[in-house]
């Protein structure tokens, strides 16, 4: 059985801030796609609705969506929000990645 990723309170809080500024709250979708400079890359989007087969992680009244194809790549990962000199962004801390690119979006397994 796969262990779904964890979402930090800070990530849920930032998603709540984003949704607080809109009339139609959205969920954060985290997907893994082929490509990027290391073989795989994370794709993060805001979506109005979930698909029937999505894994839905909920906290602080917010939702994070993961499709079943991406789930094995995100097993036991942590989804966080960080503010650094290069900017503020959602990040995935993935123990399954054997290497990653400096951009933080691309990784290999």
JSON list of N, CA and C in Angstrom, two decimals, residues 12-91:
[
{"chain": "A", "resi": 12, "resn": "UNK", "atom": "N", "xyz": [-0.92, 24.35, 3.46]},
{"chain": "A", "resi": 12, "resn": "UNK", "atom": "CA", "xyz": [-2.37, 24.54, 3.52]},
{"chain": "A", "resi": 12, "resn": "UNK", "atom": "C", "xyz": [-2.71, 26.01, 3.82]},
{"chain": "A", "resi": 13, "resn": "UNK", "atom": "N", "xyz": [-1.92, 26.66, 4.70]},
{"chain": "A", "resi": 13, "resn": "UNK", "atom": "CA", "xyz": [-2.18, 28.07, 5.03]},
{"chain": "A", "resi": 13, "resn": "UNK", "atom": "C", "xyz": [-1.99, 28.96, 3.81]},
{"chain": "A", "resi": 14, "resn": "UNK", "atom": "N", "xyz": [-0.97, 28.70, 3.01]},
{"chain": "A", "resi": 14, "resn": "UNK", "atom": "CA", "xyz": [-0.75, 29.52, 1.79]},
{"chain": "A", "resi": 14, "resn": "UNK", "atom": "C", "xyz": [-1.87, 29.29, 0.79]},
{"chain": "A", "resi": 15, "resn": "UNK", "atom": "N", "xyz": [-2.32, 28.06, 0.65]},
{"chain": "A", "resi": 15, "resn": "UNK", "atom": "CA", "xyz": [-3.43, 27.76, -0.25]},
{"chain": "A", "resi": 15, "resn": "UNK", "atom": "C", "xyz": [-4.70, 28.48, 0.23]},
{"chain": "A", "resi": 16, "resn": "UNK", "atom": "N", "xyz": [-4.89, 28.54, 1.55]},
{"chain": "A", "resi": 16, "resn": "UNK", "atom": "CA", "xyz": [-6.04, 29.27, 2.10]},
{"chain": "A", "resi": 16, "resn": "UNK", "atom": "C", "xyz": [-5.94, 30.76, 1.79]},
{"chain": "A", "resi": 17, "resn": "UNK", "atom": "N", "xyz": [-4.72, 31.32, 1.84]},
{"chain": "A", "resi": 17, "resn": "UNK", "atom": "CA", "xyz": [-4.52, 32.74, 1.47]},
{"chain": "A", "resi": 17, "resn": "UNK", "atom": "C", "xyz": [-4.89, 32.97, 0.01]},
{"chain": "A", "resi": 18, "resn": "UNK", "atom": "N", "xyz": [-4.43, 32.09, -0.84]},
{"chain": "A", "resi": 18, "resn": "UNK", "atom": "CA", "xyz": [-4.72, 32.22, -2.28]},
{"chain": "A", "resi": 18, "resn": "UNK", "atom": "C", "xyz": [-6.23, 32.15, -2.50]},
{"chain": "A", "resi": 19, "resn": "UNK", "atom": "N", "xyz": [-6.88, 31.18, -1.86]},
{"chain": "A", "resi": 19, "resn": "UNK", "atom": "CA", "xyz": [-8.31, 31.01, -2.04]},
{"chain": "A", "resi": 19, "resn": "UNK", "atom": "C", "xyz": [-9.13, 32.10, -1.36]},
{"chain": "A", "resi": 20, "resn": "UNK", "atom": "N", "xyz": [-8.54, 32.76, -0.36]},
{"chain": "A", "resi": 20, "resn": "UNK", "atom": "CA", "xyz": [-9.24, 33.84, 0.32]},
{"chain": "A", "resi": 20, "resn": "UNK", "atom": "C", "xyz": [-9.44, 35.06, -0.57]},
{"chain": "A", "resi": 21, "resn": "UNK", "atom": "N", "xyz": [-8.66, 35.14, -1.64]},
{"chain": "A", "resi": 21, "resn": "UNK", "atom": "CA", "xyz": [-8.73, 36.28, -2.55]},
{"chain": "A", "resi": 21, "resn": "UNK", "atom": "C", "xyz": [-9.61, 35.99, -3.77]},
{"chain": "A", "resi": 22, "resn": "UNK", "atom": "N", "xyz": [-10.33, 34.88, -3.76]},
{"chain": "A", "resi": 22, "resn": "UNK", "atom": "CA", "xyz": [-11.15, 34.52, -4.92]},
{"chain": "A", "resi": 22, "resn": "UNK", "atom": "C", "xyz": [-12.54, 34.06, -4.48]},
{"chain": "A", "resi": 23, "resn": "UNK", "atom": "N", "xyz": [-13.49, 34.19, -5.38]},
{"chain": "A", "resi": 23, "resn": "UNK", "atom": "CA", "xyz": [-14.85, 33.74, -5.09]},
{"chain": "A", "resi": 23, "resn": "UNK", "atom": "C", "xyz": [-15.01, 32.24, -5.31]},
{"chain": "A", "resi": 24, "resn": "UNK", "atom": "N", "xyz": [-14.13, 31.64, -6.13]},
{"chain": "A", "resi": 24, "resn": "UNK", "atom": "CA", "xyz": [-14.23, 30.21, -6.45]},
{"chain": "A", "resi": 24, "resn": "UNK", "atom": "C", "xyz": [-12.98, 29.51, -5.95]},
{"chain": "A", "resi": 25, "resn": "UNK", "atom": "N", "xyz": [-13.01, 28.96, -4.73]},
{"chain": "A", "resi": 25, "resn": "UNK", "atom": "CA", "xyz": [-11.83, 28.29, -4.19]},
{"chain": "A", "resi": 25, "resn": "UNK", "atom": "C", "xyz": [-11.36, 27.15, -5.10]},
{"chain": "A", "resi": 26, "resn": "UNK", "atom": "N", "xyz": [-10.06, 26.98, -5.15]},
{"chain": "A", "resi": 26, "resn": "UNK", "atom": "CA", "xyz": [-9.45, 25.96, -6.00]},
{"chain": "A", "resi": 26, "resn": "UNK", "atom": "C", "xyz": [-8.58, 25.05, -5.17]},
{"chain": "A", "resi": 27, "resn": "UNK", "atom": "N", "xyz": [-8.37, 23.86, -5.69]},
{"chain": "A", "resi": 27, "resn": "UNK", "atom": "CA", "xyz": [-7.47, 22.89, -5.06]},
{"chain": "A", "resi": 27, "resn": "UNK", "atom": "C", "xyz": [-6.12, 22.94, -5.77]},
{"chain": "A", "resi": 28, "resn": "UNK", "atom": "N", "xyz": [-5.08, 22.63, -5.04]},
{"chain": "A", "resi": 28, "resn": "UNK", "atom": "CA", "xyz": [-3.74, 22.54, -5.62]},
{"chain": "A", "resi": 28, "resn": "UNK", "atom": "C", "xyz": [-3.53, 21.13, -6.15]},
{"chain": "A", "resi": 29, "resn": "UNK", "atom": "N", "xyz": [-3.28, 21.01, -7.45]},
{"chain": "A", "resi": 29, "resn": "UNK", "atom": "CA", "xyz": [-2.98, 19.70, -8.05]},
{"chain": "A", "resi": 29, "resn": "UNK", "atom": "C", "xyz": [-1.48, 19.57, -8.19]},
{"chain": "A", "resi": 30, "resn": "UNK", "atom": "N", "xyz": [-0.94, 18.44, -7.69]},
{"chain": "A", "resi": 30, "resn": "UNK", "atom": "CA", "xyz": [0.47, 18.10, -7.84]},
{"chain": "A", "resi": 30, "resn": "UNK", "atom": "C", "xyz": [0.51, 16.86, -8.73]},
{"chain": "A", "resi": 31, "resn": "UNK", "atom": "N", "xyz": [1.18, 16.99, -9.87]},
{"chain": "A", "resi": 31, "resn": "UNK", "atom": "CA", "xyz": [1.32, 15.86, -10.80]},
{"chain": "A", "resi": 31, "resn": "UNK", "atom": "C", "xyz": [2.80, 15.68, -11.12]},
{"chain": "A", "resi": 32, "resn": "UNK", "atom": "N", "xyz": [3.14, 14.47, -11.53]},
{"chain": "A", "resi": 32, "resn": "UNK", "atom": "CA", "xyz": [4.49, 14.17, -11.97]},
{"chain": "A", "resi": 32, "resn": "UNK", "atom": "C", "xyz": [4.42, 13.82, -13.44]},
{"chain": "A", "resi": 33, "resn": "UNK", "atom": "N", "xyz": [5.28, 14.47, -14.24]},
{"chain": "A", "resi": 33, "resn": "UNK", "atom": "CA", "xyz": [5.30, 14.24, -15.69]},
{"chain": "A", "resi": 33, "resn": "UNK", "atom": "C", "xyz": [6.72, 13.91, -16.11]},
{"chain": "A", "resi": 34, "resn": "UNK", "atom": "N", "xyz": [6.85, 13.23, -17.23]},
{"chain": "A", "resi": 34, "resn": "UNK", "atom": "CA", "xyz": [8.16, 12.99, -17.81]},
{"chain": "A", "resi": 34, "resn": "UNK", "atom": "C", "xyz": [8.69, 14.29, -18.37]},
{"chain": "A", "resi": 35, "resn": "UNK", "atom": "N", "xyz": [10.01, 14.49, -18.27]},
{"chain": "A", "resi": 35, "resn": "UNK", "atom": "CA", "xyz": [10.61, 15.71, -18.82]},
{"chain": "A", "resi": 35, "resn": "UNK", "atom": "C", "xyz": [11.46, 16.40, -17.78]},
{"chain": "A", "resi": 36, "resn": "UNK", "atom": "N", "xyz": [11.76, 17.64, -18.04]},
{"chain": "A", "resi": 36, "resn": "UNK", "atom": "CA", "xyz": [12.64, 18.39, -17.14]},
{"chain": "A", "resi": 36, "resn": "UNK", "atom": "C", "xyz": [14.07, 17.99, -17.36]},
{"chain": "A", "resi": 37, "resn": "UNK", "atom": "N", "xyz": [14.97, 18.64, -16.63]},
{"chain": "A", "resi": 37, "resn": "UNK", "atom": "CA", "xyz": [16.39, 18.37, -16.85]},
{"chain": "A", "resi": 37, "resn": "UNK", "atom": "C", "xyz": [16.88, 17.12, -16.14]},
{"chain": "A", "resi": 38, "resn": "UNK", "atom": "N", "xyz": [16.05, 16.49, -15.30]},
{"chain": "A", "resi": 38, "resn": "UNK", "atom": "CA", "xyz": [16.49, 15.29, -14.58]},
{"chain": "A", "resi": 38, "resn": "UNK", "atom": "C", "xyz": [15.63, 14.06, -14.86]},
{"chain": "A", "resi": 39, "resn": "UNK", "atom": "N", "xyz": [14.69, 14.13, -15.79]},
{"chain": "A", "resi": 39, "resn": "UNK", "atom": "CA", "xyz": [13.91, 12.94, -16.14]},
{"chain": "A", "resi": 39, "resn": "UNK", "atom": "C", "xyz": [12.43, 13.06, -15.82]},
{"chain": "A", "resi": 40, "resn": "UNK", "atom": "N", "xyz": [12.10, 13.61, -14.65]},
{"chain": "A", "resi": 40, "resn": "UNK", "atom": "CA", "xyz": [10.71, 13.85, -14.25]},
{"chain": "A", "resi": 40, "resn": "UNK", "atom": "C", "xyz": [10.59, 15.28, -13.77]},
{"chain": "A", "resi": 41, "resn": "UNK", "atom": "N", "xyz": [9.37, 15.81, -13.82]},
{"chain": "A", "resi": 41, "resn": "UNK", "atom": "CA", "xyz": [9.17, 17.14, -13.27]},
{"chain": "A", "resi": 41, "resn": "UNK", "atom": "C", "xyz": [7.81, 17.23, -12.61]},
{"chain": "A", "resi": 42, "resn": "UNK", "atom": "N", "xyz": [7.73, 18.12, -11.61]},
{"chain": "A", "resi": 42, "resn": "UNK", "atom": "CA", "xyz": [6.47, 18.36, -10.93]},
{"chain": "A", "resi": 42, "resn": "UNK", "atom": "C", "xyz": [5.68, 19.40, -11.71]},
{"chain": "A", "resi": 43, "resn": "UNK", "atom": "N", "xyz": [4.38, 19.18, -11.80]},
{"chain": "A", "resi": 43, "resn": "UNK", "atom": "CA", "xyz": [3.48, 20.14, -12.42]},
{"chain": "A", "resi": 43, "resn": "UNK", "atom": "C", "xyz": [2.46, 20.52, -11.35]},
{"chain": "A", "resi": 44, "resn": "UNK", "atom": "N", "xyz": [2.40, 21.80, -11.01]},
{"chain": "A", "resi": 44, "resn": "UNK", "atom": "CA", "xyz": [1.49, 22.28, -9.98]},
{"chain": "A", "resi": 44, "resn": "UNK", "atom": "C", "xyz": [0.52, 23.29, -10.59]},
{"chain": "A", "resi": 45, "resn": "UNK", "atom": "N", "xyz": [-0.76, 23.02, -10.43]},
{"chain": "A", "resi": 45, "resn": "UNK", "atom": "CA", "xyz": [-1.79, 23.91, -10.95]},
{"chain": "A", "resi": 45, "resn": "UNK", "atom": "C", "xyz": [-2.91, 24.05, -9.92]},
{"chain": "A", "resi": 46, "resn": "UNK", "atom": "N", "xyz": [-3.70, 25.09, -10.10]},
{"chain": "A", "resi": 46, "resn": "UNK", "atom": "CA", "xyz": [-4.89, 25.27, -9.27]},
{"chain": "A", "resi": 46, "resn": "UNK", "atom": "C", "xyz": [-6.10, 24.86, -10.09]},
{"chain": "A", "resi": 47, "resn": "UNK", "atom": "N", "xyz": [-6.93, 24.01, -9.53]},
{"chain": "A", "resi": 47, "resn": "UNK", "atom": "CA", "xyz": [-8.08, 23.48, -10.27]},
{"chain": "A", "resi": 47, "resn": "UNK", "atom": "C", "xyz": [-9.36, 23.62, -9.45]},
{"chain": "A", "resi": 48, "resn": "UNK", "atom": "N", "xyz": [-10.46, 23.81, -10.15]},
{"chain": "A", "resi": 48, "resn": "UNK", "atom": "CA", "xyz": [-11.76, 23.97, -9.50]},
{"chain": "A", "resi": 48, "resn": "UNK", "atom": "C", "xyz": [-12.31, 22.66, -8.95]},
{"chain": "A", "resi": 49, "resn": "UNK", "atom": "N", "xyz": [-12.11, 21.56, -9.67]},
{"chain": "A", "resi": 49, "resn": "UNK", "atom": "CA", "xyz": [-12.74, 20.30, -9.28]},
{"chain": "A", "resi": 49, "resn": "UNK", "atom": "C", "xyz": [-11.73, 19.16, -9.35]},
{"chain": "A", "resi": 50, "resn": "UNK", "atom": "N", "xyz": [-12.01, 18.14, -8.57]},
{"chain": "A", "resi": 50, "resn": "UNK", "atom": "CA", "xyz": [-11.16, 16.95, -8.61]},
{"chain": "A", "resi": 50, "resn": "UNK", "atom": "C", "xyz": [-11.74, 15.94, -9.58]},
{"chain": "A", "resi": 51, "resn": "UNK", "atom": "N", "xyz": [-10.88, 15.02, -10.05]},
{"chain": "A", "resi": 51, "resn": "UNK", "atom": "CA", "xyz": [-11.33, 13.91, -10.89]},
{"chain": "A", "resi": 51, "resn": "UNK", "atom": "C", "xyz": [-11.81, 12.79, -9.97]},
{"chain": "A", "resi": 52, "resn": "UNK", "atom": "N", "xyz": [-12.60, 11.89, -10.50]},
{"chain": "A", "resi": 52, "resn": "UNK", "atom": "CA", "xyz": [-13.18, 10.81, -9.70]},
{"chain": "A", "resi": 52, "resn": "UNK", "atom": "C", "xyz": [-12.12, 9.93, -9.05]},
{"chain": "A", "resi": 53, "resn": "UNK", "atom": "N", "xyz": [-10.96, 9.75, -9.70]},
{"chain": "A", "resi": 53, "resn": "UNK", "atom": "CA", "xyz": [-9.94, 8.85, -9.16]},
{"chain": "A", "resi": 53, "resn": "UNK", "atom": "C", "xyz": [-8.80, 9.57, -8.45]},
{"chain": "A", "resi": 54, "resn": "UNK", "atom": "N", "xyz": [-8.92, 10.87, -8.21]},
{"chain": "A", "resi": 54, "resn": "UNK", "atom": "CA", "xyz": [-7.88, 11.62, -7.50]},
{"chain": "A", "resi": 54, "resn": "UNK", "atom": "C", "xyz": [-7.77, 11.19, -6.05]},
{"chain": "A", "resi": 55, "resn": "UNK", "atom": "N", "xyz": [-6.57, 11.26, -5.52]},
{"chain": "A", "resi": 55, "resn": "UNK", "atom": "CA", "xyz": [-6.34, 11.18, -4.08]},
{"chain": "A", "resi": 55, "resn": "UNK", "atom": "C", "xyz": [-6.52, 12.62, -3.60]},
{"chain": "A", "resi": 56, "resn": "UNK", "atom": "N", "xyz": [-7.35, 12.84, -2.59]},
{"chain": "A", "resi": 56, "resn": "UNK", "atom": "CA", "xyz": [-7.61, 14.19, -2.08]},
{"chain": "A", "resi": 56, "resn": "UNK", "atom": "C", "xyz": [-7.06, 14.28, -0.66]},
{"chain": "A", "resi": 57, "resn": "UNK", "atom": "N", "xyz": [-6.10, 15.19, -0.47]},
{"chain": "A", "resi": 57, "resn": "UNK", "atom": "CA", "xyz": [-5.53, 15.44, 0.86]},
{"chain": "A", "resi": 57, "resn": "UNK", "atom": "C", "xyz": [-6.15, 16.74, 1.36]},
{"chain": "A", "resi": 58, "resn": "UNK", "atom": "N", "xyz": [-6.73, 16.72, 2.56]},
{"chain": "A", "resi": 58, "resn": "UNK", "atom": "CA", "xyz": [-7.43, 17.89, 3.06]},
{"chain": "A", "resi": 58, "resn": "UNK", "atom": "C", "xyz": [-6.86, 18.38, 4.38]},
{"chain": "A", "resi": 59, "resn": "UNK", "atom": "N", "xyz": [-6.88, 19.70, 4.54]},
{"chain": "A", "resi": 59, "resn": "UNK", "atom": "CA", "xyz": [-6.45, 20.31, 5.79]},
{"chain": "A", "resi": 59, "resn": "UNK", "atom": "C", "xyz": [-6.78, 21.79, 5.75]},
{"chain": "A", "resi": 60, "resn": "UNK", "atom": "N", "xyz": [-7.14, 22.35, 6.89]},
{"chain": "A", "resi": 60, "resn": "UNK", "atom": "CA", "xyz": [-7.46, 23.78, 7.02]},
{"chain": "A", "resi": 60, "resn": "UNK", "atom": "C", "xyz": [-8.51, 24.22, 6.01]},
{"chain": "A", "resi": 61, "resn": "UNK", "atom": "N", "xyz": [-9.41, 23.31, 5.66]},
{"chain": "A", "resi": 61, "resn": "UNK", "atom": "CA", "xyz": [-10.45, 23.65, 4.70]},
{"chain": "A", "resi": 61, "resn": "UNK", "atom": "C", "xyz": [-9.98, 23.70, 3.27]},
{"chain": "A", "resi": 62, "resn": "UNK", "atom": "N", "xyz": [-8.77, 23.22, 3.01]},
{"chain": "A", "resi": 62, "resn": "UNK", "atom": "CA", "xyz": [-8.18, 23.27, 1.67]},
{"chain": "A", "resi": 62, "resn": "UNK", "atom": "C", "xyz": [-7.96, 21.85, 1.16]},
{"chain": "A", "resi": 63, "resn": "UNK", "atom": "N", "xyz": [-7.75, 21.74, -0.18]},
{"chain": "A", "resi": 63, "resn": "UNK", "atom": "CA", "xyz": [-7.56, 20.41, -0.79]},
{"chain": "A", "resi": 63, "resn": "UNK", "atom": "C", "xyz": [-6.33, 20.40, -1.69]},
{"chain": "A", "resi": 64, "resn": "UNK", "atom": "N", "xyz": [-5.60, 19.29, -1.64]},
{"chain": "A", "resi": 64, "resn": "UNK", "atom": "CA", "xyz": [-4.49, 19.02, -2.56]},
{"chain": "A", "resi": 64, "resn": "UNK", "atom": "C", "xyz": [-4.87, 17.75, -3.30]},
{"chain": "A", "resi": 65, "resn": "UNK", "atom": "N", "xyz": [-4.76, 17.77, -4.63]},
{"chain": "A", "resi": 65, "resn": "UNK", "atom": "CA", "xyz": [-5.17, 16.66, -5.48]},
{"chain": "A", "resi": 65, "resn": "UNK", "atom": "C", "xyz": [-3.95, 15.97, -6.09]},
{"chain": "A", "resi": 66, "resn": "UNK", "atom": "N", "xyz": [-3.99, 14.63, -6.12]},
{"chain": "A", "resi": 66, "resn": "UNK", "atom": "CA", "xyz": [-2.92, 13.86, -6.75]},
{"chain": "A", "resi": 66, "resn": "UNK", "atom": "C", "xyz": [-3.58, 12.76, -7.58]},
{"chain": "A", "resi": 67, "resn": "UNK", "atom": "N", "xyz": [-3.20, 12.67, -8.85]},
{"chain": "A", "resi": 67, "resn": "UNK", "atom": "CA", "xyz": [-3.77, 11.62, -9.70]},
{"chain": "A", "resi": 67, "resn": "UNK", "atom": "C", "xyz": [-3.09, 10.29, -9.40]},
{"chain": "A", "resi": 68, "resn": "UNK", "atom": "N", "xyz": [-3.77, 9.17, -9.67]},
{"chain": "A", "resi": 68, "resn": "UNK", "atom": "CA", "xyz": [-3.22, 7.86, -9.30]},
{"chain": "A", "resi": 68, "resn": "UNK", "atom": "C", "xyz": [-1.92, 7.49, -10.03]},
{"chain": "A", "resi": 69, "resn": "UNK", "atom": "N", "xyz": [-1.67, 8.06, -11.20]},
{"chain": "A", "resi": 69, "resn": "UNK", "atom": "CA", "xyz": [-0.42, 7.78, -11.92]},
{"chain": "A", "resi": 69, "resn": "UNK", "atom": "C", "xyz": [0.76, 8.46, -11.23]},
{"chain": "A", "resi": 70, "resn": "UNK", "atom": "N", "xyz": [0.54, 9.65, -10.68]},
{"chain": "A", "resi": 70, "resn": "UNK", "atom": "CA", "xyz": [1.61, 10.40, -10.01]},
{"chain": "A", "resi": 70, "resn": "UNK", "atom": "C", "xyz": [1.88, 9.90, -8.60]},
{"chain": "A", "resi": 71, "resn": "UNK", "atom": "N", "xyz": [0.90, 9.26, -7.98]},
{"chain": "A", "resi": 71, "resn": "UNK", "atom": "CA", "xyz": [1.02, 8.86, -6.57]},
{"chain": "A", "resi": 71, "resn": "UNK", "atom": "C", "xyz": [2.27, 8.04, -6.26]},
{"chain": "A", "resi": 72, "resn": "UNK", "atom": "N", "xyz": [2.64, 7.01, -7.05]},
{"chain": "A", "resi": 72, "resn": "UNK", "atom": "CA", "xyz": [3.85, 6.24, -6.71]},
{"chain": "A", "resi": 72, "resn": "UNK", "atom": "C", "xyz": [5.12, 7.10, -6.67]},
{"chain": "A", "resi": 73, "resn": "UNK", "atom": "N", "xyz": [5.19, 8.14, -7.50]},
{"chain": "A", "resi": 73, "resn": "UNK", "atom": "CA", "xyz": [6.35, 9.02, -7.53]},
{"chain": "A", "resi": 73, "resn": "UNK", "atom": "C", "xyz": [6.39, 9.94, -6.31]},
{"chain": "A", "resi": 74, "resn": "UNK", "atom": "N", "xyz": [5.24, 10.13, -5.68]},
{"chain": "A", "resi": 74, "resn": "UNK", "atom": "CA", "xyz": [5.13, 11.05, -4.55]},
{"chain": "A", "resi": 74, "resn": "UNK", "atom": "C", "xyz": [4.97, 10.32, -3.21]},
{"chain": "A", "resi": 75, "resn": "UNK", "atom": "N", "xyz": [5.15, 9.01, -3.23]},
{"chain": "A", "resi": 75, "resn": "UNK", "atom": "CA", "xyz": [4.97, 8.23, -2.01]},
{"chain": "A", "resi": 75, "resn": "UNK", "atom": "C", "xyz": [5.85, 8.76, -0.89]},
{"chain": "A", "resi": 76, "resn": "UNK", "atom": "N", "xyz": [5.23, 9.03, 0.26]},
{"chain": "A", "resi": 76, "resn": "UNK", "atom": "CA", "xyz": [5.93, 9.47, 1.46]},
{"chain": "A", "resi": 76, "resn": "UNK", "atom": "C", "xyz": [6.64, 10.82, 1.31]},
{"chain": "A", "resi": 77, "resn": "UNK", "atom": "N", "xyz": [6.30, 11.60, 0.30]},
{"chain": "A", "resi": 77, "resn": "UNK", "atom": "CA", "xyz": [6.89, 12.92, 0.11]},
{"chain": "A", "resi": 77, "resn": "UNK", "atom": "C", "xyz": [6.19, 13.93, 1.02]},
{"chain": "A", "resi": 78, "resn": "UNK", "atom": "N", "xyz": [6.74, 15.13, 1.07]},
{"chain": "A", "resi": 78, "resn": "UNK", "atom": "CA", "xyz": [6.14, 16.23, 1.83]},
{"chain": "A", "resi": 78, "resn": "UNK", "atom": "C", "xyz": [5.94, 17.40, 0.89]},
{"chain": "A", "resi": 79, "resn": "UNK", "atom": "N", "xyz": [4.73, 17.94, 0.88]},
{"chain": "A", "resi": 79, "resn": "UNK", "atom": "CA", "xyz": [4.42, 19.13, 0.08]},
{"chain": "A", "resi": 79, "resn": "UNK", "atom": "C", "xyz": [4.44, 20.31, 1.03]},
{"chain": "A", "resi": 80, "resn": "UNK", "atom": "N", "xyz": [5.26, 21.30, 0.72]},
{"chain": "A", "resi": 80, "resn": "UNK", "atom": "CA", "xyz": [5.46, 22.43, 1.62]},
{"chain": "A", "resi": 80, "resn": "UNK", "atom": "C", "xyz": [5.37, 23.73, 0.82]},
{"chain": "A", "resi": 81, "resn": "UNK", "atom": "N", "xyz": [5.40, 24.84, 1.54]},
{"chain": "A", "resi": 81, "resn": "UNK", "atom": "CA", "xyz": [5.47, 26.16, 0.92]},
{"chain": "A", "resi": 81, "resn": "UNK", "atom": "C", "xyz": [6.67, 26.85, 1.52]},
{"chain": "A", "resi": 82, "resn": "UNK", "atom": "N", "xyz": [7.50, 27.45, 0.68]},
{"chain": "A", "resi": 82, "resn": "UNK", "atom": "CA", "xyz": [8.71, 28.10, 1.16]},
{"chain": "A", "resi": 82, "resn": "UNK", "atom": "C", "xyz": [8.83, 29.50, 0.58]},
{"chain": "A", "resi": 83, "resn": "UNK", "atom": "N", "xyz": [9.43, 30.38, 1.36]},
{"chain": "A", "resi": 83, "resn": "UNK", "atom": "CA", "xyz": [9.74, 31.73, 0.90]},
{"chain": "A", "resi": 83, "resn": "UNK", "atom": "C", "xyz": [11.24, 31.91, 1.01]},
{"chain": "A", "resi": 84, "resn": "UNK", "atom": "N", "xyz": [11.89, 32.10, -0.14]},
{"chain": "A", "resi": 84, "resn": "UNK", "atom": "CA", "xyz": [13.33, 32.25, -0.20]},
{"chain": "A", "resi": 84, "resn": "UNK", "atom": "C", "xyz": [13.66, 33.48, -1.03]},
{"chain": "A", "resi": 85, "resn": "UNK", "atom": "N", "xyz": [14.93, 33.79, -1.15]},
{"chain": "A", "resi": 85, "resn": "UNK", "atom": "CA", "xyz": [15.35, 34.93, -1.97]},
{"chain": "A", "resi": 85, "resn": "UNK", "atom": "C", "xyz": [14.92, 34.78, -3.42]},
{"chain": "A", "resi": 86, "resn": "UNK", "atom": "N", "xyz": [14.86, 33.52, -3.91]},
{"chain": "A", "resi": 86, "resn": "UNK", "atom": "CA", "xyz": [14.48, 33.30, -5.31]},
{"chain": "A", "resi": 86, "resn": "UNK", "atom": "C", "xyz": [12.97, 33.39, -5.51]},
{"chain": "A", "resi": 87, "resn": "UNK", "atom": "N", "xyz": [12.22, 33.48, -4.41]},
{"chain": "A", "resi": 87, "resn": "UNK", "atom": "CA", "xyz": [10.77, 33.61, -4.52]},
{"chain": "A", "resi": 87, "resn": "UNK", "atom": "C", "xyz": [10.04, 32.66, -3.61]},
{"chain": "A", "resi": 88, "resn": "UNK", "atom": "N", "xyz": [8.75, 32.85, -3.54]},
{"chain": "A", "resi": 88, "resn": "UNK", "atom": "CA", "xyz": [7.89, 31.99, -2.72]},
{"chain": "A", "resi": 88, "resn": "UNK", "atom": "C", "xyz": [7.25, 30.97, -3.64]},
{"chain": "A", "resi": 89, "resn": "UNK", "atom": "N", "xyz": [7.19, 29.70, -3.16]},
{"chain": "A", "resi": 89, "resn": "UNK", "atom": "CA", "xyz": [6.63, 28.66, -4.02]},
{"chain": "A", "resi": 89, "resn": "UNK", "atom": "C", "xyz": [6.28, 27.42, -3.21]},
{"chain": "A", "resi": 90, "resn": "UNK", "atom": "N", "xyz": [5.41, 26.62, -3.79]},
{"chain": "A", "resi": 90, "resn": "UNK", "atom": "CA", "xyz": [5.14, 25.29, -3.24]},
{"chain": "A", "resi": 90, "resn": "UNK", "atom": "C", "xyz": [6.30, 24.40, -3.65]},
{"chain": "A", "resi": 91, "resn": "UNK", "atom": "N", "xyz": [6.76, 23.53, -2.76]},
{"chain": "A", "resi": 91, "resn": "UNK", "atom": "CA", "xyz": [7.87, 22.62, -3.05]},
{"chain": "A", "resi": 91, "resn": "UNK", "atom": "C", "xyz": [7.49, 21.21, -2.63]}
]
